[in-house]
Coordinates of C-alpha atoms and ligand atoms in Angstrom, one line a residue:
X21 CA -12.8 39.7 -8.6
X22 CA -10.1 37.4 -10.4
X23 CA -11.2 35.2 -13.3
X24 CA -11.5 31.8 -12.3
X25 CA -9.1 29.3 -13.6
X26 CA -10.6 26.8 -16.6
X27 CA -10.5 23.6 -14.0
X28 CA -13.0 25.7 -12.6
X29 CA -14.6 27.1 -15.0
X30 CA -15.2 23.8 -17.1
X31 CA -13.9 20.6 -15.1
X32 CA -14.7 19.0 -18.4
X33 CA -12.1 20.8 -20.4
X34 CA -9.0 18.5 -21.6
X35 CA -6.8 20.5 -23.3
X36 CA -5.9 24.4 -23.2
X37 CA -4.0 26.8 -25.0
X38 CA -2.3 29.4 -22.9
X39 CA 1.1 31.6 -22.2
X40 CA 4.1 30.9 -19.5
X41 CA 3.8 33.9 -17.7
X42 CA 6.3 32.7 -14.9
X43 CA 9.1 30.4 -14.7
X44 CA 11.0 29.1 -11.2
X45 CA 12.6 26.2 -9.6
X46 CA 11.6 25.3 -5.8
X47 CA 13.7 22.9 -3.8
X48 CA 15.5 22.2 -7.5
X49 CA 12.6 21.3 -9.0
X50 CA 11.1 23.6 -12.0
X51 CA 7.7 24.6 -12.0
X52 CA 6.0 27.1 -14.3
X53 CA 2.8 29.4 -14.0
X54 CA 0.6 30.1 -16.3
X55 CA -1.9 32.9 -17.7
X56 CA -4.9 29.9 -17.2
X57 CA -5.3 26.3 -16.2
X58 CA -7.0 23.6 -16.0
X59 CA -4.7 21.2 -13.9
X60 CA -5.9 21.2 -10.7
X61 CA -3.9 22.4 -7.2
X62 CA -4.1 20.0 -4.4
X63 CA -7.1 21.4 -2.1
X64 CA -10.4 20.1 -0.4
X65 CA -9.2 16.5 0.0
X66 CA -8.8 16.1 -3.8
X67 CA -5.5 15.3 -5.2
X68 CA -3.6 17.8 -7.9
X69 CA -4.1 17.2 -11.4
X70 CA -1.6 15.5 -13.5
X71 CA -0.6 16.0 -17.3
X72 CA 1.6 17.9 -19.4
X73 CA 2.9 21.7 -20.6
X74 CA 4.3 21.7 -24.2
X75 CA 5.1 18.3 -24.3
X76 CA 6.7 18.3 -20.8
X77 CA 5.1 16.0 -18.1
X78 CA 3.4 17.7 -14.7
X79 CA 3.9 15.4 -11.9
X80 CA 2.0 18.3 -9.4
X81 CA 0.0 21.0 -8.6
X82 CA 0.1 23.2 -5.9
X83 CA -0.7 26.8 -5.2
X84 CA 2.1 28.4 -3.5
X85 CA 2.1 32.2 -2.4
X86 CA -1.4 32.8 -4.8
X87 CA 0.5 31.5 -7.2
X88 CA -0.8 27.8 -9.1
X89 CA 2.7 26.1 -9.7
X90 CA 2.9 23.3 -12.1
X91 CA 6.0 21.2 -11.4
X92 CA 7.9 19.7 -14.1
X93 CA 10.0 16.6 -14.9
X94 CA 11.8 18.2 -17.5
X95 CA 13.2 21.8 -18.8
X96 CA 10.2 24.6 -19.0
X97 CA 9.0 25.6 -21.7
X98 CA 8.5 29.0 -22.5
X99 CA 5.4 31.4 -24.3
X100 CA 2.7 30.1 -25.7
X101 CA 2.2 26.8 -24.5
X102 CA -0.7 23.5 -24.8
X103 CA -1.7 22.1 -21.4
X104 CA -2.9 18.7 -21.6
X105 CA -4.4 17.0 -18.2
X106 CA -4.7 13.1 -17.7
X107 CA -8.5 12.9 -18.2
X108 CA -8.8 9.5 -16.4
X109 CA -7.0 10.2 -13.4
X110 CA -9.1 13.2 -12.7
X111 CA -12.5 12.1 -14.1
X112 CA -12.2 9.4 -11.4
X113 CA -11.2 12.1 -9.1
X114 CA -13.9 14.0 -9.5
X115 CA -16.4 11.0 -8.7
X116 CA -14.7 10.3 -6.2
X117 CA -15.0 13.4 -4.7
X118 CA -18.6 14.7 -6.0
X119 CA -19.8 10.9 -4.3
X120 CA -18.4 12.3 -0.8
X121 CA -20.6 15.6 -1.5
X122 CA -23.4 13.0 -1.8
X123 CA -22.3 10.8 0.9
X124 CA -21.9 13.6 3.0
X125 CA -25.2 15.2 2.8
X126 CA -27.2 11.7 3.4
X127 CA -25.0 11.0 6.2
X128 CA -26.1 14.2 7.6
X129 CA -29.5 14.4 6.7
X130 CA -30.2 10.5 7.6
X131 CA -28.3 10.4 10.9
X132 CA -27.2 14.0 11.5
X133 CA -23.5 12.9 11.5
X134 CA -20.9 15.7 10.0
X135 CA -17.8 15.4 7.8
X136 CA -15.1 16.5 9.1
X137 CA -12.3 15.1 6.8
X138 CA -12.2 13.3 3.2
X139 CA -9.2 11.7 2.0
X140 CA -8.8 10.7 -1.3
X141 CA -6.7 7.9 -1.4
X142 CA -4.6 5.5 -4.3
X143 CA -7.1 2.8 -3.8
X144 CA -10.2 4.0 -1.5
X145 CA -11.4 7.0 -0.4
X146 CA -12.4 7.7 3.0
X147 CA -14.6 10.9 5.2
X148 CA -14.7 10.8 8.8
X149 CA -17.5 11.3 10.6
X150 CA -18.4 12.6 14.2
X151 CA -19.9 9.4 15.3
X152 CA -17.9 6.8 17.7
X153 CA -19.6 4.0 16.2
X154 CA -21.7 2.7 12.7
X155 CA -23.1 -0.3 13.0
X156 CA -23.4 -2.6 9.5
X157 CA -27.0 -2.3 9.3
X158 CA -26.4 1.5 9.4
X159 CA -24.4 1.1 6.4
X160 CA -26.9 -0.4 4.8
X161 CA -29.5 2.0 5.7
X162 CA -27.4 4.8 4.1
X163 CA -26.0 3.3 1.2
X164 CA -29.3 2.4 -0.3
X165 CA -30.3 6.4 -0.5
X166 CA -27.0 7.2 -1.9
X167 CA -28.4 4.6 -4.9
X168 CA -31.4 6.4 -5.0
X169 CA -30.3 9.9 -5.5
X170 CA -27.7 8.5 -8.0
X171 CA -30.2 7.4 -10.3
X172 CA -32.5 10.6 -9.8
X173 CA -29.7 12.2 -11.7
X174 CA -29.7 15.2 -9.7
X175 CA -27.7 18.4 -11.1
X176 CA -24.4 19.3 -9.9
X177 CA -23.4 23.0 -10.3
X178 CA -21.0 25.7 -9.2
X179 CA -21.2 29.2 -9.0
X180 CA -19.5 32.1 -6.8
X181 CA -21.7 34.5 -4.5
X182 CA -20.5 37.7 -2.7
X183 CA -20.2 37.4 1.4
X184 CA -23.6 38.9 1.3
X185 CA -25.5 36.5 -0.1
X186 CA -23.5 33.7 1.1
X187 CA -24.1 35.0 4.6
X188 CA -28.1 34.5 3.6
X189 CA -28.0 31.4 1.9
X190 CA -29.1 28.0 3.5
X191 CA -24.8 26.3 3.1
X192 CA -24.4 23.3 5.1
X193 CA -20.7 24.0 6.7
X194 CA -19.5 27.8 6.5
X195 CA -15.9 27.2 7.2
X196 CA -13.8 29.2 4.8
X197 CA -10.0 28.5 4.6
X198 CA -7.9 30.9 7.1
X199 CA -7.8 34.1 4.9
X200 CA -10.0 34.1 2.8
X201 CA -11.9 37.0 1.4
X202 CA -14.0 37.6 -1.4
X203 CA -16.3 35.7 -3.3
X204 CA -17.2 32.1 -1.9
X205 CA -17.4 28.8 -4.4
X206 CA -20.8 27.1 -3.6
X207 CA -21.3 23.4 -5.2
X208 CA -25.0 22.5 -5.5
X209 CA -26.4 19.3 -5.5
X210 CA -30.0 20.0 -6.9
X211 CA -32.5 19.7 -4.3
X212 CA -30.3 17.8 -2.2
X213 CA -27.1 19.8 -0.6
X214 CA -25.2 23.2 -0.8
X215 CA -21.8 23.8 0.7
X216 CA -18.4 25.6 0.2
X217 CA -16.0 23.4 -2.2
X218 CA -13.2 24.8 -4.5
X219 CA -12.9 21.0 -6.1
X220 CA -13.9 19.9 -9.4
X221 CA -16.9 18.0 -9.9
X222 CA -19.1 16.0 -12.3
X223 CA -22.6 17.1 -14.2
X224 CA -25.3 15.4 -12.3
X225 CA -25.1 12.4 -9.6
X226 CA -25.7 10.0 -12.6
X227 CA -22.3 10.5 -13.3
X228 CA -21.0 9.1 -9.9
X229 CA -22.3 5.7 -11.4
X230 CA -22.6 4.2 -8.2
X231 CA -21.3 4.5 -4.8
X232 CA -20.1 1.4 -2.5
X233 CA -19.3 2.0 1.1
X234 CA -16.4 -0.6 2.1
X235 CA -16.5 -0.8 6.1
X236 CA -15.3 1.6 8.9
X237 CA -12.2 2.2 11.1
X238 CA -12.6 3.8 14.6
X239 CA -10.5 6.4 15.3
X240 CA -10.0 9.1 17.9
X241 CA -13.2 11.1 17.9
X242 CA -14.9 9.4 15.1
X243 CA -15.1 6.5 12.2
X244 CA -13.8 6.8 9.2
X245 CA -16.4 5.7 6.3
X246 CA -14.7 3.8 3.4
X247 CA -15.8 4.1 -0.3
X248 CA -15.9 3.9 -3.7
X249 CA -17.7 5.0 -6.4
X250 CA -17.5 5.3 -10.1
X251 CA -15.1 3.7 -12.6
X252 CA -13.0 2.6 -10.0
X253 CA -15.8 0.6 -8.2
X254 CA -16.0 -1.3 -11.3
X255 CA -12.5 -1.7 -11.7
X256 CA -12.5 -3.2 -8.1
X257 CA -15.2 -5.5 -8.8
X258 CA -13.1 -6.6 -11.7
X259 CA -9.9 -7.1 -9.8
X260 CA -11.8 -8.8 -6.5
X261 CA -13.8 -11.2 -9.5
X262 CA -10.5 -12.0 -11.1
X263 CA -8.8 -12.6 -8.1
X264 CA -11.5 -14.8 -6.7
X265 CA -11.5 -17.2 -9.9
X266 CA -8.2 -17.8 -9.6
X267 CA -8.5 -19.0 -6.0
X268 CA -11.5 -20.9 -6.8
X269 CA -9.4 -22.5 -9.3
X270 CA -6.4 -22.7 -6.6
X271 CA -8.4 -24.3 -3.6
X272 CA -11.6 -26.0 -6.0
X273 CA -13.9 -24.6 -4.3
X274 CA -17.0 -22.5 -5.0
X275 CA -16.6 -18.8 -4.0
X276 CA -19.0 -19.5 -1.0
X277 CA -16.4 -22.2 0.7
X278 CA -13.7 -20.6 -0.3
X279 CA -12.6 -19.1 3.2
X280 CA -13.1 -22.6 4.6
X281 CA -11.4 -24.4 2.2
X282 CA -8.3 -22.1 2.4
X283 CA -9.2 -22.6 6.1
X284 CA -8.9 -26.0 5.9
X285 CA -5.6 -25.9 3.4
X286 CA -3.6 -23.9 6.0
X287 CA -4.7 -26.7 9.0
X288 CA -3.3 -29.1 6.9
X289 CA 0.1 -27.4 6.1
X290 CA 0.6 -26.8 10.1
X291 CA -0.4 -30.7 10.3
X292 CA 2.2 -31.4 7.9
X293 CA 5.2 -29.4 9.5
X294 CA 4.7 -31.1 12.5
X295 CA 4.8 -34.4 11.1
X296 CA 8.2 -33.2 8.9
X297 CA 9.3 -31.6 12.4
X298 CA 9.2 -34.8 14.2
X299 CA 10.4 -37.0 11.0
X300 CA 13.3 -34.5 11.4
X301 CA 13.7 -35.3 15.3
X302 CA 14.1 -39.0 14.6
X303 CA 15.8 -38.7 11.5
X304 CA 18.3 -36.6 13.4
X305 CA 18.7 -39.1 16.2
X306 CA 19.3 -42.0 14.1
X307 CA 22.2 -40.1 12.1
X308 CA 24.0 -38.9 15.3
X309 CA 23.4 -42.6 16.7
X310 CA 25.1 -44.0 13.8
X311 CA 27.9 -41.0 13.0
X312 CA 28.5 -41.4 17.5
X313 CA 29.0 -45.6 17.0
X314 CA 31.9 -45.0 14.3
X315 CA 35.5 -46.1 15.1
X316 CA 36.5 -42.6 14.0
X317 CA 37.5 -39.7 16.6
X318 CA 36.4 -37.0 14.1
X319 CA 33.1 -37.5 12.2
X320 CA 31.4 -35.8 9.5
X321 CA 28.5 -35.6 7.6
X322 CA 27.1 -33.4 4.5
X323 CA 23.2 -33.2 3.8
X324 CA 22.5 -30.8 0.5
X325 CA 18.8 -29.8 1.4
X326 CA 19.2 -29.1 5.5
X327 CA 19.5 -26.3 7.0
X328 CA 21.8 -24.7 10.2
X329 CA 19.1 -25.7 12.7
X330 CA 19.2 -29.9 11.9
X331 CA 23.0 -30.0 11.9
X332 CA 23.1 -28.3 15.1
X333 CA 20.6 -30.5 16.6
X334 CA 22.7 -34.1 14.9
X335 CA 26.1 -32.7 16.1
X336 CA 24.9 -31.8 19.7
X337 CA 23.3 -35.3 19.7
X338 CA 26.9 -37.2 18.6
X339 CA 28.7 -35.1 21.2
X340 CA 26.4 -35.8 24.0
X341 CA 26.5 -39.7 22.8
X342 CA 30.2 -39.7 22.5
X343 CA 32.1 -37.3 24.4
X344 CA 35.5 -38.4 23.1
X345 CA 34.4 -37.5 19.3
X346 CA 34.7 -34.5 17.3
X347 CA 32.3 -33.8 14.6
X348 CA 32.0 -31.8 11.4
X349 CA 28.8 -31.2 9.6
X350 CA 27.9 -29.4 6.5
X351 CA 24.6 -28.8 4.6
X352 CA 23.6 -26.6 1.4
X353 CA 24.7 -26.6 -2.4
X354 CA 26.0 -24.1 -4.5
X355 CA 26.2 -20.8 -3.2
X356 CA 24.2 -21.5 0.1
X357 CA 25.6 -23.8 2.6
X358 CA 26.3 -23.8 6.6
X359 CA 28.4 -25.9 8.9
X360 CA 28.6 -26.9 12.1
X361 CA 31.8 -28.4 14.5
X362 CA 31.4 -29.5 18.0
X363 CA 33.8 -31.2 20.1
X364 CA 33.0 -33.7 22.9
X365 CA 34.1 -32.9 27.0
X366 CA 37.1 -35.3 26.3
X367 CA 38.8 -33.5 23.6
X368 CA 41.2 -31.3 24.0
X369 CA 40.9 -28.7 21.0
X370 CA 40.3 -24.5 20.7
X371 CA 37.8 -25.2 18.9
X372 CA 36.8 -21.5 18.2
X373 CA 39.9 -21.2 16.3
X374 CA 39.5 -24.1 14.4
X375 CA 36.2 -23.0 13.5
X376 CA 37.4 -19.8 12.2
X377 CA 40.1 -21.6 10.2
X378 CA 37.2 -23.7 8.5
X379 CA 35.2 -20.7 7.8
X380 CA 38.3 -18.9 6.3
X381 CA 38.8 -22.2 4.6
X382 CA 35.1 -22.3 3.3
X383 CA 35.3 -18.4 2.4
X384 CA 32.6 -17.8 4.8
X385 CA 31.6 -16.7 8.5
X386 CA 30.8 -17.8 11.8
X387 CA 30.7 -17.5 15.8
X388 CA 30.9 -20.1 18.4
X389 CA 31.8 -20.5 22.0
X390 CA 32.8 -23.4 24.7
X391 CA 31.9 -26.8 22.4
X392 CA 30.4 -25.2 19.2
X393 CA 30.7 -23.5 16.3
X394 CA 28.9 -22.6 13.6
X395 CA 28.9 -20.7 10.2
X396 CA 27.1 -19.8 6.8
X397 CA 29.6 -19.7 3.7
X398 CA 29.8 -19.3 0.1
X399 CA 30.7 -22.5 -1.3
X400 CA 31.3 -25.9 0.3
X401 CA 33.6 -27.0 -2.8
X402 CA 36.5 -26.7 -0.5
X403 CA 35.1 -29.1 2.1
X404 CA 37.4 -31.9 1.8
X405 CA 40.6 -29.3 2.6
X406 CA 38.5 -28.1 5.7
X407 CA 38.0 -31.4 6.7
X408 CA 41.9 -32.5 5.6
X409 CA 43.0 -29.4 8.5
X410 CA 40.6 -30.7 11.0
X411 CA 41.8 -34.3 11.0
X412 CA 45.9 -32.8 11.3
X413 CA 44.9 -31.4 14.6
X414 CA 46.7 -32.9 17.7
Ligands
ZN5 ZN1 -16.4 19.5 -3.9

């Protein structure tokens, strides 16, 4: 039998000293392996281990042909070296990941439903269980057990047994990973639950702190079980606290009517854009009224705030008013602007070709066909020449 590594060993251990005994590059990245570790390979549904290798930072963890490859950022180093693994990132790992042992087993032992995936992810984790549906007071009815064998502070061990006495012993699931051979990693949860695991976990169920279950997802064959536990359910009752005051704050409500009153915010924004959209329809007709009654037979107009869509709508308006007229419309300031030119059924003019003089002249773009064109450019500081062509026409 081969030593176990010290993240097995002692998933409490934060630094180690030990010796490169192997130095590669895979896909040009470097990785080096060591005589001992205790940064953790990805396995089980738990996440590798980050940290750092005489001074150089580990961004992975994976075990690769037997071998537990720690990849690098930076050059290897070389002989004896001093492993350093980020504590916090794994210590919440490993509550994460010793709260699905716990969910697990009361899932089972509650409502006979099995695991048959954990994922552990940035924000929640998740298992998957062989049920089609859970219905919220279900969640309820499990959660509050998980509570309770938290705060019986139940022991959490590890050993290794031979195939023998594994083959006698009471585990929950006996799935081995495809080769295996050897001894076999049991976890124990004190009174509570044995099963296979090669993860890393904490002391005793106290030290899951508490467990939340977050809602379910269907999926094909099952629901998937959200979670939290531990430091990070804190730090998301934090965030969701912060984030509600602020709210409260925007909308001045209490955190009760908040839904409604944001509710009641948004009906009155879509009540307001159809007012401006109709404002904007009359608006429109009025200019194209008074730009159609001029004496001149090319008309323009500039509006710094509008947009492509309103001088569309005024210069297909002036045109349909006065077919004899040709009009030129502009919006936008500084860097952002559009135009728009249209020409009545009475004039003779190739009026794509204009257009694509003006946006040329405008240093800008557009496409048109028949009676209009239209085009975003880059400054509307030559306008005056655009317009200066546009009147020469025949
Ligand atoms: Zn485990």
């Amino acid at each position: 039998m081969t030593e176990p590594f010290a993240y097995e060993r002692d998933p409490f251990l934060r630094y180690l000293e030990t010796d490169v005994v192997n130095v590669g590059v895979e896909r040009g990245q470097a990785f080096v392996v060591l005589a001992d570790t205790i940064l953790y390979p990805e396995g089980g549904g738990q996440p590798a281990d980050r940290g750092g290798i005489g001074g150089v930072r580990v961004e992975d963890v994976r075990t690769v042909e037997g071998q537990v490859r720690h990849y690098l950022t930076g050059p290897p180093p070389t002989g004896r070296v001093r492993v350093e693994l980020d504590w916090a990132r794994r210590f919440d790992h490993m509550q994460q990941h010793t709260g699905q042992h716990l969910l697990t087993a009361v899932a089972e032992q509650r409502f006979g439903w099995h695991t048959t995936a954990f994922h552990l992810g940035d924000q929640l984790a998740d298992i998957e269980l062989d049920t089609a549906q859970i219905a919220p007071e279900q969640l309820a009815e499990l959660e509050e057990p998980i509570a309770a064998e938290v705060r019986a502070c139940r022991p959490v061990t590890a050993r290794r047994v031979s195939p023998e006495e594994f083959a006698v012993l009471p585990v929950r699931t006996r799935g081995l990973p495809e080769g295996h051979a050897g001894d076999i990693r049991l976890v124990e949860i004190g009174g509570l639950d044995l099963n296979t695991c090669g993860g890393t976990h904490v002391r005793s169920t106290a030290e899951i702190e508490a467990l939340k279950l977050l809602g379910t997802e269907g999926m094909r064959g099952g629901t998937r079980l959200f979670y939290v536990a531990g430091g990070r359910l804190r730090r998301l009752l934090g965030a969701h606290h912060e984030r509600n005051a602020r709210l409260r704050q925007l909308v001045g409500t209490s955190d009760e009517e908040l839904a409604a009153g944001v509710s009641a915010k948004l009906e009155q924004v879509k009540d307001a854009q159809r007012s401006i959209r109709a404002l904007e329809e009359e608006l429109g007709g009025a200019v194209a009224g008074a730009l159609a009654a001029g004496p001149d037979r090319l008309v323009d107009g500039h509006w710094p705030g509008r947009d492509l869509a309103f001088l569309q709508r005024i210069a297909k308006e002036v045109v349909r008013l006065a077919p004899d007229k040709c009009v030129f419309l502009t919006a936008g300031e500084g860097e952002q602007g559009a135009f728009v030119l249209s020409a009545g059924e009475q004039v003779q003019v190739d009026l794509v070709a204009a257009g694509r003089k003006v946006a040329e002249i405008l240093g800008g773009r557009g496409g048109g066909a028949g009676r209009v064109f239209q085009g975003k450019v880059a400054t509307l500081s030559r306008r005056d020449e655009a317009l200066g062509y546009l009147s020469a026409l025949p």
